[in-house]
Each structure stands twice: as structure tokens, then as C-alpha cells.
XYZ file of C-alpha atoms in Angstrom:
327
model
C -36.503 77.854 -0.493
C -38.535 76.709 -3.449
C -37.797 75.194 -6.845
C -34.399 75.956 -8.353
C -34.633 78.842 -10.800
C -33.946 78.345 -14.505
C -32.725 74.813 -13.873
C -32.535 73.691 -17.483
C -30.671 76.828 -18.503
C -28.188 76.437 -15.659
C -27.618 72.772 -16.448
C -26.996 73.591 -20.096
C -24.590 76.402 -19.217
C -22.406 74.112 -17.131
C -20.781 76.933 -15.131
C -19.583 75.930 -11.664
C -20.397 78.305 -8.821
C -17.574 77.142 -6.548
C -14.025 76.530 -7.682
C -11.937 73.464 -6.981
C -9.549 75.724 -5.126
C -12.322 76.509 -2.657
C -13.068 72.807 -2.358
C -9.472 71.969 -1.542
C -9.182 74.863 0.908
C -12.082 73.387 2.912
C -10.571 69.927 3.190
C -10.932 69.914 6.968
C -14.720 70.285 6.824
C -16.445 67.025 7.641
C -13.386 65.407 9.233
C -14.242 62.667 11.693
C -12.655 61.277 14.870
C -11.450 57.714 15.327
C -13.515 55.171 17.248
C -14.322 51.464 16.774
C -14.035 49.412 13.584
C -16.608 49.411 10.759
C -19.257 46.690 10.960
C -21.585 47.076 8.002
C -23.876 44.434 6.591
C -22.366 41.941 4.123
C -21.134 43.624 0.953
C -21.080 47.086 2.507
C -24.778 47.743 1.854
C -26.456 49.200 4.910
C -29.573 47.291 5.889
C -32.475 49.083 7.488
C -31.829 49.605 11.218
C -34.590 49.504 13.786
C -34.300 53.101 14.990
C -34.135 54.849 11.629
C -36.823 56.910 9.930
C -39.686 54.667 8.848
C -39.913 56.251 5.418
C -38.021 56.651 2.169
C -37.828 58.611 -1.060
C -40.254 56.590 -3.164
C -41.768 56.878 -6.606
C -44.985 58.884 -7.180
C -48.095 57.599 -5.466
C -46.236 55.070 -3.328
C -46.478 54.657 0.419
C -43.446 55.455 2.562
C -40.973 52.587 2.922
C -37.759 51.970 4.815
C -34.648 53.413 3.183
C -31.676 51.003 3.044
C -29.254 53.949 3.263
C -30.562 55.349 6.552
C -28.171 54.465 9.378
C -28.332 54.161 13.142
C -26.130 56.416 15.269
C -23.975 53.370 16.035
C -23.511 52.600 12.332
C -22.511 56.215 11.660
C -19.908 56.111 14.434
C -18.528 52.861 13.069
C -18.454 54.113 9.496
C -16.739 57.364 10.442
C -14.225 55.484 12.577
C -13.509 53.210 9.642
C -12.964 56.246 7.425
C -10.427 57.625 9.887
C -8.639 54.255 10.004
C -8.646 53.955 6.213
C -7.149 57.432 5.913
C -4.344 56.497 8.276
C -3.632 53.356 6.258
C -3.598 55.287 2.996
C -1.333 57.976 4.452
C 1.175 55.328 5.515
C 0.968 53.659 2.089
C 1.505 56.921 0.226
C 4.423 57.855 2.449
C 6.135 54.606 1.526
C 5.220 54.688 -2.160
C 5.823 58.394 -2.705
C 2.242 58.779 -3.995
C -0.067 61.757 -3.421
C -3.787 62.004 -2.798
C -5.947 62.862 -5.809
C -7.456 66.337 -6.179
C -9.561 65.618 -9.278
C -11.184 62.348 -10.224
C -12.750 60.946 -13.394
C -15.039 58.039 -12.568
C -15.649 55.375 -15.221
C -19.305 54.368 -15.312
C -20.833 51.089 -16.457
C -24.633 51.044 -16.669
C -26.478 47.725 -16.478
C -30.029 47.946 -17.858
C -31.998 45.081 -16.299
C -34.974 44.145 -18.460
C -37.895 41.775 -18.150
C -38.383 41.923 -21.911
C -37.666 44.178 -24.886
C -40.484 46.674 -24.209
C -40.161 50.037 -22.469
C -42.648 48.801 -19.843
C -40.386 45.804 -19.356
C -37.360 47.966 -18.587
C -35.919 48.589 -22.053
C -35.221 52.300 -21.686
C -33.441 54.130 -24.529
C -29.749 55.012 -24.492
C -30.701 58.700 -24.630
C -31.976 58.582 -21.035
C -28.698 57.085 -19.873
C -26.505 59.648 -21.631
C -28.728 62.382 -20.174
C -28.208 60.879 -16.714
C -24.428 61.111 -17.116
C -24.830 64.759 -18.146
C -26.920 65.433 -15.021
C -24.285 63.796 -12.822
C -21.533 65.879 -14.365
C -23.477 69.102 -13.961
C -24.514 68.352 -10.379
C -21.015 67.361 -9.260
C -19.422 70.306 -11.080
C -21.644 72.751 -9.189
C -23.260 73.856 -12.450
C -26.769 73.805 -10.972
C -25.879 76.145 -8.125
C -23.989 74.203 -5.476
C -20.351 73.613 -4.636
C -18.052 72.135 -7.235
C -16.750 68.715 -6.315
C -13.659 66.904 -7.574
C -15.668 64.400 -9.627
C -16.541 63.938 -13.286
C -18.225 60.897 -14.798
C -17.345 59.063 -18.017
C -19.805 56.578 -19.509
C -17.765 53.562 -20.594
C -20.443 50.988 -21.363
C -24.170 50.263 -21.440
C -24.853 46.601 -20.714
C -28.379 45.349 -21.455
C -29.518 42.177 -19.726
C -32.891 40.491 -20.197
C -33.535 38.313 -17.161
C -37.059 38.113 -15.674
C -35.672 36.535 -12.497
C -33.834 39.794 -11.735
C -36.820 42.016 -12.568
C -37.881 43.876 -10.559
C -34.653 44.375 -8.627
C -35.451 43.401 -5.029
C -33.313 45.144 -2.427
C -31.375 42.742 -0.211
C -32.459 39.634 -2.093
C -30.429 36.677 -3.296
C -31.422 37.742 -6.819
C -29.830 41.157 -6.302
C -26.650 39.482 -5.085
C -26.674 37.091 -8.047
C -27.233 39.948 -10.481
C -24.394 42.052 -9.120
C -22.014 39.134 -8.724
C -22.605 38.236 -12.373
C -22.480 41.718 -13.849
C -20.231 44.005 -11.801
C -17.033 45.029 -13.584
C -13.989 47.161 -12.772
C -12.204 48.074 -9.574
C -13.170 50.193 -6.592
C -13.034 53.299 -8.794
C -15.648 52.019 -11.285
C -19.238 53.081 -10.716
C -21.640 50.287 -11.628
C -25.230 51.506 -11.977
C -28.102 49.019 -12.149
C -31.364 50.249 -13.670
C -34.756 48.573 -13.550
C -38.108 48.444 -11.815
C -37.415 48.318 -8.065
C -38.938 46.604 -5.048
C -40.963 48.422 -2.369
C -41.585 51.391 -4.705
C -38.098 52.688 -3.898
C -36.395 55.176 -6.191
C -32.946 53.752 -5.479
C -30.274 52.617 -3.045
C -26.485 52.401 -2.936
C -23.571 50.831 -1.119
C -21.288 52.983 0.976
C -17.535 52.626 0.278
C -15.484 50.099 2.194
C -11.863 48.973 2.231
C -12.414 45.592 0.568
C -14.194 45.627 -2.781
C -17.480 43.726 -2.745
C -19.420 42.482 -5.758
C -22.418 44.286 -4.246
C -20.682 47.665 -4.696
C -22.673 50.098 -6.801
C -25.850 52.121 -7.263
C -29.358 50.885 -8.029
C -31.880 53.348 -9.482
C -35.398 53.233 -10.844
C -35.098 53.241 -14.625
C -37.855 55.813 -15.092
C -36.163 58.244 -12.652
C -33.626 59.111 -15.338
C -34.018 62.467 -17.144
C -37.056 62.201 -19.394
C -38.456 59.169 -17.560
C -42.025 58.722 -16.416
C -41.547 59.058 -12.626
C -43.350 62.372 -12.168
C -41.427 64.842 -9.954
C -38.515 62.385 -9.813
C -37.531 62.256 -13.470
C -34.743 64.815 -13.787
C -31.966 62.424 -12.822
C -31.400 63.439 -9.226
C -32.170 60.011 -7.831
C -28.905 59.116 -9.541
C -27.205 62.179 -8.078
C -28.466 61.298 -4.579
C -27.472 57.634 -4.727
C -24.016 58.371 -6.130
C -23.620 60.702 -3.143
C -24.092 57.682 -0.866
C -21.625 55.679 -3.001
C -19.141 58.504 -2.343
C -19.837 58.351 1.431
C -22.463 61.034 2.017
C -25.292 60.516 4.488
C -28.754 62.042 4.293
C -28.989 65.648 5.444
C -31.427 64.518 8.150
C -29.141 61.744 9.437
C -29.073 61.983 13.237
C -31.875 64.531 13.377
C -31.239 67.701 15.379
C -28.601 66.274 17.723
C -25.193 64.660 17.628
C -22.970 64.841 14.571
C -25.872 64.770 12.120
C -24.593 63.895 8.648
C -20.954 64.392 9.771
C -20.692 67.544 7.630
C -20.536 70.876 9.438
C -22.024 73.140 6.756
C -25.348 71.336 6.207
C -27.897 72.715 8.709
C -29.424 70.166 11.063
C -32.751 68.718 9.966
C -35.099 66.692 12.162
C -36.685 64.622 9.399
C -36.754 64.268 5.604
C -38.269 67.048 3.544
C -40.716 66.076 0.803
C -42.059 67.904 -2.253
C -40.873 71.566 -2.238
C -41.425 73.131 1.215
C -40.702 76.804 1.832
C -38.932 78.108 4.941
C -38.881 74.712 6.648
C -36.933 74.838 9.927
C -37.203 71.722 12.093
C -34.167 72.233 14.363
C -33.180 75.081 16.688
C -29.633 75.178 15.283
C -28.697 77.969 12.886
C -29.992 77.674 9.345
C -33.154 76.594 7.578
C -33.505 72.948 6.600
C -31.317 72.084 3.576
C -34.258 71.153 1.359
C -32.347 72.059 -1.822
C -29.527 69.657 -0.985
C -29.121 66.572 -3.160
C -29.052 64.398 -0.034
C -32.561 65.317 1.151
C -35.831 63.789 -0.172
C -37.433 66.679 -2.045
C -38.609 66.678 -5.658
C -35.860 66.714 -8.277
C -36.924 70.244 -9.216
C -36.110 71.447 -5.687
C -32.713 69.835 -5.101
C -29.706 71.353 -6.808
C -26.672 71.553 -4.555
C -23.913 69.977 -2.534
C -22.070 72.029 0.082
C -18.292 72.573 0.197
C -18.217 70.298 3.250
C -19.963 67.521 1.367
C -17.561 67.979 -1.545
C -14.641 67.689 0.846
C -16.081 64.602 2.561
C -16.555 62.839 -0.776
C -12.991 63.553 -1.892
C -11.617 62.473 1.480
C -13.533 59.195 1.251
C -12.410 58.664 -2.333
C -8.755 58.949 -1.349
C -9.359 56.627 1.607
C -11.370 53.920 -0.160
C -11.533 54.128 -3.937
C -8.311 55.716 -5.208
C -5.948 53.281 -6.960
């Protein structure tokens, strides 16, 4: 499986390959059993565990780093147990309130552009890159690039520009990151806050997973030059944003758990022993059925090679939305 064919044409066309009806009919895919309670790091951001992959999706020319969104098997069990518990709570609430779970969702987006100064090199990217990023998100999550249609659309509500050298670059897990988010985050659980800037450790981005209590740390961080038209070669078509929003909506990496166990907790993504980089062809690292999902948005390949979510991933995201983020 190589680069996606006619990507720009398919993005412009905006035609979904899988209908919402199919998505809703596969609601059972990716369901998880109950176990112990969720015990994430403070703020719901998952810190790097000791037994995870010692690498990450990083910007061009950088050495491999730890990925904050790679989880241990224990963390996955706890997260999936928490999802099951949250679903039970929501079901009881809806039964009493006469409310129903959402089938389609429009997500308001607030983008915070963190700048060192007013130059492009200092983080001052143009609005055009941000509006293009929202277009990429809408196309990716609609299935317009070749994957399953999900329930989600994205609406840009505000671009907030902040010049603060003490927050630039954005350092993952730092007190400065916490200060930045605590000062800037707006909206409820359903509002996607995206923070753009130069990032620590050459990372392309990171995100918080959803949790029951809203934290000021909630949101997505992405390298500013990874947006469509940016300067991050091979990672400048906006799919860092697509990938990180997937985490924000409760997706794991396709290689989570390797070849054994529950993997990424989605049944229709083939097992993958380790991250795929660049644009490999015919890669097959596990004995289970199916080649490695190198075209999936939740792998590590070049933007030009990732173009799809599966119906199971679409179902998992909607399930998590109704458990954690729905009003």
C-alpha cells in the first residue's frame, strides 16, 4: 500500500466513501469490557510509560523520541474500563432525562497560535494555513479521502494569537504548557482547543485523551508548520492534526499492543507490531490476517500515505463522544 492516489482531487471532491448509516450499523465494533477505574496522569494527558515504543512521529530530520500518547497495556485496560463505566453512567442519565445519544456531531474549534514574535520563524503562521487545516479535518473525518465516514464535522470559531516567549517552544509536560493551557483554554468538553507552535523534542504533536472531568489541559498540540502548506516536509498536509484529534476522540495508535492482546481496541484495524514510517509497501509485521494498516491516520507514515479511518474507529470515536464529551 503506497501513497494515496489523487489525494488533492479527492480532498477537493469531498465525497464520503462510507455512509453514516454504515457507521451506525457498526456501533458494536470496538466495544470494550469493564475492568478497574481509569488512572491517567494529571489532566488526562498520558505520560510516556516505561514499556512503550521508544520512538515517535517526529518532524523531518529529527531523531526518534518518546510519544506521550503511547500507552502501557495497563493504561489501555484502565482507559477502556473507564469508557465502559462512563457509558453506563451516561445511559442512566439519559434514561432519567429522556435524552438520546448523538449520531452526528459538530465540534467547535478554537485555535491558539503561540508565537515567540511576529515573524513566521517565530510562530506567526498565516490564517490560511489554519483554515486549510479545518478543511483537512472535515475531509478526513467525512471519509472524503478514502476511509470510513465518521460522525464528526469541525467548525472554526476563533483564532487566538498569543505572543509569549516563555511558552515558545511548547514543551510537553512542562509547567509552561500547563500555564499556557490554563490561561487560554475555552469552552466545555465539546470544544476542541488546538495549540500551535514550535514543539519540544522535535515532536509533531500530542493530545489528551477524553476523561469524565474536564481538565484545563484538554486539547491538541501540533507543530505549526505541520499544517497544510507548512514547511515540515512529508508532514505538511495537515494529518498531524487529523492524527492528534483522533487521540482526543479516544483512538489509540494502530500499533498499540503490538501483535497480541486487544491491540488498539478496534477489531477492524489489522494488528501491527511497530509503527510504520515513510510509505512502506506490503508491510506485514504480525501473523494475524491483514497487512499492516500503514494508510491509517493513527499510524506514523508520511501524510501522503495516510488517508483513512476504519468503521470500527469511527464507531469507537462516536461511542467515546457520547460517553465523555456530549452535553
